[in-house]
mmCIF file of C-alpha atoms in Angstrom:
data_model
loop_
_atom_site.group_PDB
_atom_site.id
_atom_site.type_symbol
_atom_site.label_atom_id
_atom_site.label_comp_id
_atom_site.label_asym_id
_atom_site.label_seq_id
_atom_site.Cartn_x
_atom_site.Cartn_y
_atom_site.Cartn_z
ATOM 1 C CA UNK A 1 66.772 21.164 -9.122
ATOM 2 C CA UNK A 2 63.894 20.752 -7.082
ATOM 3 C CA UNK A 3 64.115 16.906 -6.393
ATOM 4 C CA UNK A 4 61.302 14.496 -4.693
ATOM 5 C CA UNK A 5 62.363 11.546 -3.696
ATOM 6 C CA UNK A 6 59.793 8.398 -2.790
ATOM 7 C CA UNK A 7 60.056 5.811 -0.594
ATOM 8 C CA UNK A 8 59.699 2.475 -0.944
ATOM 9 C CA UNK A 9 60.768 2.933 -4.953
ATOM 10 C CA UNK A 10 58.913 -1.093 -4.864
ATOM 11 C CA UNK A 11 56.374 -2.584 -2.679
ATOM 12 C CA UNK A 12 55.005 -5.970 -2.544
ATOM 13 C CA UNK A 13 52.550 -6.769 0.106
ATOM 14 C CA UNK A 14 49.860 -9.471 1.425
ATOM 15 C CA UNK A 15 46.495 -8.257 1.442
ATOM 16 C CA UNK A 16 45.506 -6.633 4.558
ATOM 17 C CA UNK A 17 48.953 -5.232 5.621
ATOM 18 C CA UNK A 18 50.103 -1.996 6.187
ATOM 19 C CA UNK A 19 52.077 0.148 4.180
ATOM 20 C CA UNK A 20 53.905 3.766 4.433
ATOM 21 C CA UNK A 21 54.994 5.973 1.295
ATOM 22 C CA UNK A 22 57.211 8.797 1.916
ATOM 23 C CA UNK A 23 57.971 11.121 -0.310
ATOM 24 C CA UNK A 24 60.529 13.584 1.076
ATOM 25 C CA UNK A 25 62.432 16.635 -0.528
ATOM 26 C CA UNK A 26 65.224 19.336 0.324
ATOM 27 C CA UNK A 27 62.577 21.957 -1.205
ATOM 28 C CA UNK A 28 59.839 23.967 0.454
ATOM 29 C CA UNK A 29 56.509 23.467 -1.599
ATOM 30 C CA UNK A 30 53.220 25.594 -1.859
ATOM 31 C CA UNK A 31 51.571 22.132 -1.966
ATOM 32 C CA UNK A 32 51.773 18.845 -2.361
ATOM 33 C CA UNK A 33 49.524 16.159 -3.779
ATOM 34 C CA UNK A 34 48.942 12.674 -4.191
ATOM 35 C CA UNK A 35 48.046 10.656 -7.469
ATOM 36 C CA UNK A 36 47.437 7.277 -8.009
ATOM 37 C CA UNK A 37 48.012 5.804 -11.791
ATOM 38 C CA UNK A 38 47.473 2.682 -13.697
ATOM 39 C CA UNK A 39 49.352 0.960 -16.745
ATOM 40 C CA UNK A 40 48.156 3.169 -19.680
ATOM 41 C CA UNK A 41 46.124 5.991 -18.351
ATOM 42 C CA UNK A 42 46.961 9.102 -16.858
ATOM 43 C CA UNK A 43 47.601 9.710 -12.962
ATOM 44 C CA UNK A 44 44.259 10.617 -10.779
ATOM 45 C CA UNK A 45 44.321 13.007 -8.163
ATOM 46 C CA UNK A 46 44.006 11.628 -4.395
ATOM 47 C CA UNK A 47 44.655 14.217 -2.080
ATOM 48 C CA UNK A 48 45.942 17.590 -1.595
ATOM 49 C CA UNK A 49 47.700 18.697 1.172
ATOM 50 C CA UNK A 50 48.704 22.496 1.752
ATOM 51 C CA UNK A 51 49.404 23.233 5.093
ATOM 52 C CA UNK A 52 52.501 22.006 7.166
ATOM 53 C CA UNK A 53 51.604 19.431 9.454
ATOM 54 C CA UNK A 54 48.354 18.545 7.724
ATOM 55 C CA UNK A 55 46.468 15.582 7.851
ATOM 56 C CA UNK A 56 44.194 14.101 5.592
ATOM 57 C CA UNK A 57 41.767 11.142 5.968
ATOM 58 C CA UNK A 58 40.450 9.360 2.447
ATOM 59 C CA UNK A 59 38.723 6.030 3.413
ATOM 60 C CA UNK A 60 41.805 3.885 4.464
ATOM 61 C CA UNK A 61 43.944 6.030 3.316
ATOM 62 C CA UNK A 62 46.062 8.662 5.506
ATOM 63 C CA UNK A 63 47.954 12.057 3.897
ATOM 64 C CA UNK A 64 50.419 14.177 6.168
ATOM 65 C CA UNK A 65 52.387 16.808 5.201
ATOM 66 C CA UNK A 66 55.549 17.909 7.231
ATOM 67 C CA UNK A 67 55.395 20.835 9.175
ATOM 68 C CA UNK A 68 58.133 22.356 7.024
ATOM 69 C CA UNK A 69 56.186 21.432 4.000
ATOM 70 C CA UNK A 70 58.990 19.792 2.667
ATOM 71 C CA UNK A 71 57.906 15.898 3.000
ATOM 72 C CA UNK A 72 54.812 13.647 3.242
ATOM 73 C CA UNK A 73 53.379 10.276 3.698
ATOM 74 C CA UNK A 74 50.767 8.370 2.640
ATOM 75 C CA UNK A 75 49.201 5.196 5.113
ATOM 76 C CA UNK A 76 47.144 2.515 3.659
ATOM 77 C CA UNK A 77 45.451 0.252 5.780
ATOM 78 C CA UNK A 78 44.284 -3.079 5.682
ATOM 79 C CA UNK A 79 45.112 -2.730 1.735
ATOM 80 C CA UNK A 80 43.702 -4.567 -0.786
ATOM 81 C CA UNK A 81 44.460 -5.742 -4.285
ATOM 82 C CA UNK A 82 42.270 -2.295 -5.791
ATOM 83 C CA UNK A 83 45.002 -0.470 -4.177
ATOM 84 C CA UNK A 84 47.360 -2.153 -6.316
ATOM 85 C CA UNK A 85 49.208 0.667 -9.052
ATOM 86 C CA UNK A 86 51.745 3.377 -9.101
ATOM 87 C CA UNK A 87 51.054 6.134 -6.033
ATOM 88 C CA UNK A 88 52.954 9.245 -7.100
ATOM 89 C CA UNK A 89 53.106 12.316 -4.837
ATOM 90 C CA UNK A 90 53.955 16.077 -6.697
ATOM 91 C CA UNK A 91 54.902 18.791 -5.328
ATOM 92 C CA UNK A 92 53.652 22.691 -6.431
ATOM 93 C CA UNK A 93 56.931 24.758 -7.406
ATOM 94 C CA UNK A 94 56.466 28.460 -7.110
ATOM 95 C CA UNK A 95 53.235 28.287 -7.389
ATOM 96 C CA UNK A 96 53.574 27.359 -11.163
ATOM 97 C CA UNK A 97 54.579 23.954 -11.671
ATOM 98 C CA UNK A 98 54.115 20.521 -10.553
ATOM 99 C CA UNK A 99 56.846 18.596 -9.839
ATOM 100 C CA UNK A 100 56.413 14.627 -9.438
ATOM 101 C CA UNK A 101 58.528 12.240 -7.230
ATOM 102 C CA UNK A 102 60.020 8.942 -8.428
ATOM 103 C CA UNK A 103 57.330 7.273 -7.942
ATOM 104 C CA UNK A 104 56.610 4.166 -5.733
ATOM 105 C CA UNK A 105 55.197 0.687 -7.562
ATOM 106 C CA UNK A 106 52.738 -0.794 -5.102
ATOM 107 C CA UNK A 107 51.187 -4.498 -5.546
ATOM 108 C CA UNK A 108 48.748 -5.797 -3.055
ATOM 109 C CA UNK A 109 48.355 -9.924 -4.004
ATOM 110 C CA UNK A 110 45.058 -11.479 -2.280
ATOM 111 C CA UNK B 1 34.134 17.430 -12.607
ATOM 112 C CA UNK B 2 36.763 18.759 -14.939
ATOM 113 C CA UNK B 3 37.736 16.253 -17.871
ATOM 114 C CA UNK B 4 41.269 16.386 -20.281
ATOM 115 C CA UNK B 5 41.091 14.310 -22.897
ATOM 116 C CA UNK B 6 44.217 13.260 -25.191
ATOM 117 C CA UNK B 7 43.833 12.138 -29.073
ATOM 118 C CA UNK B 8 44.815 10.343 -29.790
ATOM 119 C CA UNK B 9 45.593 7.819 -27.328
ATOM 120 C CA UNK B 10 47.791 5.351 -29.089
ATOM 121 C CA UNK B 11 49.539 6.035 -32.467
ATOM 122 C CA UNK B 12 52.226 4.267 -34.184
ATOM 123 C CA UNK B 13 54.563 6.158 -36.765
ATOM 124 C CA UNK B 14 57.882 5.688 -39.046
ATOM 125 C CA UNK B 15 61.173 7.513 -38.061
ATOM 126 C CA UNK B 16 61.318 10.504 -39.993
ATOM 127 C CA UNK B 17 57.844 11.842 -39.693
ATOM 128 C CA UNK B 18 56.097 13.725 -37.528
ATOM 129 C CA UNK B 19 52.783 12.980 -35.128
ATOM 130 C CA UNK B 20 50.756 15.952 -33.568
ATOM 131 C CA UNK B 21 48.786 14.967 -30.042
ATOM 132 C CA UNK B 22 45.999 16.681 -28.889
ATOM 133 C CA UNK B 23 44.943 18.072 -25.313
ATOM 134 C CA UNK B 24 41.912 19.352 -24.590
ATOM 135 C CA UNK B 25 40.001 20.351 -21.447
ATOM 136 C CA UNK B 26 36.279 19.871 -22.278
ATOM 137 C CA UNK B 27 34.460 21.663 -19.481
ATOM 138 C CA UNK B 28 36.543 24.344 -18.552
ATOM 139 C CA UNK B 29 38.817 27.047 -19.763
ATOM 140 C CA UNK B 30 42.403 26.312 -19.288
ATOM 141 C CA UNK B 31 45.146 29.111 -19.814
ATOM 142 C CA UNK B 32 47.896 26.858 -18.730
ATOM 143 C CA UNK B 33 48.434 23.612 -19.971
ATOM 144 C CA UNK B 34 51.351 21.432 -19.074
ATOM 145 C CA UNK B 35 52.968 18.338 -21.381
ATOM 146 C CA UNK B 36 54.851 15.455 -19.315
ATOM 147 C CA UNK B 37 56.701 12.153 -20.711
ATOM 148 C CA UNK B 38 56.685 8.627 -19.091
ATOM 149 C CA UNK B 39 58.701 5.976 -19.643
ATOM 150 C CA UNK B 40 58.172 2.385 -18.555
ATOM 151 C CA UNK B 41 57.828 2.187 -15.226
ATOM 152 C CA UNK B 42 58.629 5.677 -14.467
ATOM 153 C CA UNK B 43 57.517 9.099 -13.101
ATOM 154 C CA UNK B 44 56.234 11.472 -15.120
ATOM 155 C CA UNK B 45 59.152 14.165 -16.601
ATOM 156 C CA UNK B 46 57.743 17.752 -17.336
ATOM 157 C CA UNK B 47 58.524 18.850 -21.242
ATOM 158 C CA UNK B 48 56.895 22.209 -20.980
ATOM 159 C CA UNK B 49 54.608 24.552 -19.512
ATOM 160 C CA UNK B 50 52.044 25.792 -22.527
ATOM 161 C CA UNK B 51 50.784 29.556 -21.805
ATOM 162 C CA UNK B 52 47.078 30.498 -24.130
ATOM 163 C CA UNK B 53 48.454 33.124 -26.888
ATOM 164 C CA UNK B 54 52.081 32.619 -25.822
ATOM 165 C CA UNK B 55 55.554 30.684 -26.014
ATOM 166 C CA UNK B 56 55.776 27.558 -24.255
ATOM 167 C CA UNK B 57 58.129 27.590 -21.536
ATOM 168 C CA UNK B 58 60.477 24.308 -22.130
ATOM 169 C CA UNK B 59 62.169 22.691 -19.103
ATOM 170 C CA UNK B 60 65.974 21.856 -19.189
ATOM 171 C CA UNK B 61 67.368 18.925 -21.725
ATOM 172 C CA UNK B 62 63.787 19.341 -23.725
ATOM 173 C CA UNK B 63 64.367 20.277 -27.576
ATOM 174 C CA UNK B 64 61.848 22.973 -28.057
ATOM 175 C CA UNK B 65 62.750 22.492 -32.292
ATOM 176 C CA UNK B 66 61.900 18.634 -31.559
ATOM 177 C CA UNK B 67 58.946 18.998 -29.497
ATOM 178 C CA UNK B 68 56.414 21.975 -30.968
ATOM 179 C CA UNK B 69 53.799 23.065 -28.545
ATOM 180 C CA UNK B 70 50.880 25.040 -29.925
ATOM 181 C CA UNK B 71 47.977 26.984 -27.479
ATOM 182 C CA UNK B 72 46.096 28.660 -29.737
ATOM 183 C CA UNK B 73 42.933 28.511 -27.347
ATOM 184 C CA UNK B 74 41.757 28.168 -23.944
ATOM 185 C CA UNK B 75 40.986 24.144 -24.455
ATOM 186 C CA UNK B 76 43.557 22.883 -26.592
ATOM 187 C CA UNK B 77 46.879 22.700 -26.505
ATOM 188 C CA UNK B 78 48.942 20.738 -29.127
ATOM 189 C CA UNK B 79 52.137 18.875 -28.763
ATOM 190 C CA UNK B 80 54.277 17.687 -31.867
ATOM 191 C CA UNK B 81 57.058 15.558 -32.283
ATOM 192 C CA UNK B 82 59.049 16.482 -35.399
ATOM 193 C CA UNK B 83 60.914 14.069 -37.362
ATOM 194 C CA UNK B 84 60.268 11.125 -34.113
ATOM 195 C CA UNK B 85 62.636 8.499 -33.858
ATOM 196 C CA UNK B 86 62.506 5.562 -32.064
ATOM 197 C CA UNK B 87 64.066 6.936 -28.943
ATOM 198 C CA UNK B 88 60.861 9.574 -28.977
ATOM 199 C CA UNK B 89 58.295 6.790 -28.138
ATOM 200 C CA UNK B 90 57.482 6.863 -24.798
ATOM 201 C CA UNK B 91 54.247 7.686 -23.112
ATOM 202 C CA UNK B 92 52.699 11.373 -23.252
ATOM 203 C CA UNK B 93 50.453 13.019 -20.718
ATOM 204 C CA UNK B 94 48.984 16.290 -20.607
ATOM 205 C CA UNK B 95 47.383 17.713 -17.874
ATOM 206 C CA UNK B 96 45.277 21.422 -18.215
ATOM 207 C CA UNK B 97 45.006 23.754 -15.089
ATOM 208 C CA UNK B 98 41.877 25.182 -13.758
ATOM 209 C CA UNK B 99 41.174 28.093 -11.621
ATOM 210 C CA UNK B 100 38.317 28.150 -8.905
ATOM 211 C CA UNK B 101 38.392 31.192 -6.778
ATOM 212 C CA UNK B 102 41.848 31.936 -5.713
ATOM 213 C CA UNK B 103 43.320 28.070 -6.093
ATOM 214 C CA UNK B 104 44.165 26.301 -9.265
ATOM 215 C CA UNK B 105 43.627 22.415 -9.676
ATOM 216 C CA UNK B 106 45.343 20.617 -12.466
ATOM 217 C CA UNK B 107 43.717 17.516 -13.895
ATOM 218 C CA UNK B 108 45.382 15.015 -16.336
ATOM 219 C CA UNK B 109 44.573 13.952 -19.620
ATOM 220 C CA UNK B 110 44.378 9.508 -20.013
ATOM 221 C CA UNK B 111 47.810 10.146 -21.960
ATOM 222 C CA UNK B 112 49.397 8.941 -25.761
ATOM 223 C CA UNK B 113 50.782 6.186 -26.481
ATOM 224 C CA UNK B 114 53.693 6.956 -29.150
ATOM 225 C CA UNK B 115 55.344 4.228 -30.827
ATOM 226 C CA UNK B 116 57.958 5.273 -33.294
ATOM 227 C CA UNK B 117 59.421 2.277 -35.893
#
């Protein structure tokens, strides 16, 4: 079973502070992406990430992807409460499906 | 940019009946169409892979006799829940894959609420 795991599964920050997601697996993927969702909608695409050791800017936000294409991160700075909701990275098995990790709950309070 | 849209987004049934959900990706052809499930608090759990003109592909521990899936064209896909009970509700996304040049993006529907009583 091809298994992503995310780290912190809970975060509770100040606004302003920094935070690190990780999102790490046993399993080599073609890809690996990050979503962001909120209570009652669907999940909305961040970032995509497809080469090993990859690193990807969005605003304050930072993407890497492990040169064995088997684990990522994603860096916030300075967040705010707008960052607050679920960040959930997902990884592209075989080409065919997307897996998602765990999931990590982030809340940013002003 | 490519939109998925999900009808309908919240519906309420009795145990013992059955409640269809819609997927469908308005602005661009989809021949794969995938169907997850959420529960509170959650990641999202893929059902099934859905395949235009084909068999969907069911992932392990997923009824395929509970949970129909339909793909009878290249924007809709449709998932059923036969005879729901109250352990079916949970929340249901779909998400419909696009091709542009030699990558594929996938892009989510806003998801179904299902409440079963």
């Amino acid at each position: 079973t091809q298994l992503l795991e995310q780290s912190p599964q809970f975060l509770s920050i100040q606004e302003g502070e920094n935070l690190t997601v990780y999102c790490n697996s046993s399993s080599v993927f073609s890809s690996l992406q990050w979503y962001r969702q909120e209570p009652g909608e669907g999940p909305v695409l961040l970032v995509t990430v497809v080469t090993g050791g990859e690193v990807k800017k969005l605003k304050r936000l930072t993407f890497q992807f492990g040169d064995a294409r088997k684990d990522s991160s994603l860096h916030i700075t300075a967040a705010q409460p707008g960052d607050t909701g679920l960040y959930l990275c997902a990884g592209l098995w075989n080409t065919d499906k997307l897996i998602f990790g765990t999931g990590t709950r982030l809340q940013v309070f002003p | 940019g490519a939109v998925v849209s999900q009808h309908p987004s919240r519906v309420i049934c009795k145990s013992g009946t059955s409640v269809k959900i819609e997927c469908r990706s308005l602005d661009f052809q989809a021949t794969t169409m995938f169907w997850y499930r959420q529960f509170p608090k959650k990641s999202l759990m893929l059902m099934a892979t859905s395949n235009e003109g084909s068999k969907a592909t069911y992932e392990q521990g997923v009824e395929k006799d509970k949970f129909l899936i339909n793909h009878a064209s290249l924007t809709l896909s449709t998932l059923t829940v036969t005879s729901a009970h109250p352990e079916d509700s949970s929340f249901y996304i779909c998400s419909a894959r696009a091709r542009w040049g030699q990558f594929y993006e996938q892009y989510f529907g806003p998801g179904t609420r299902l409440t079963v009583t």
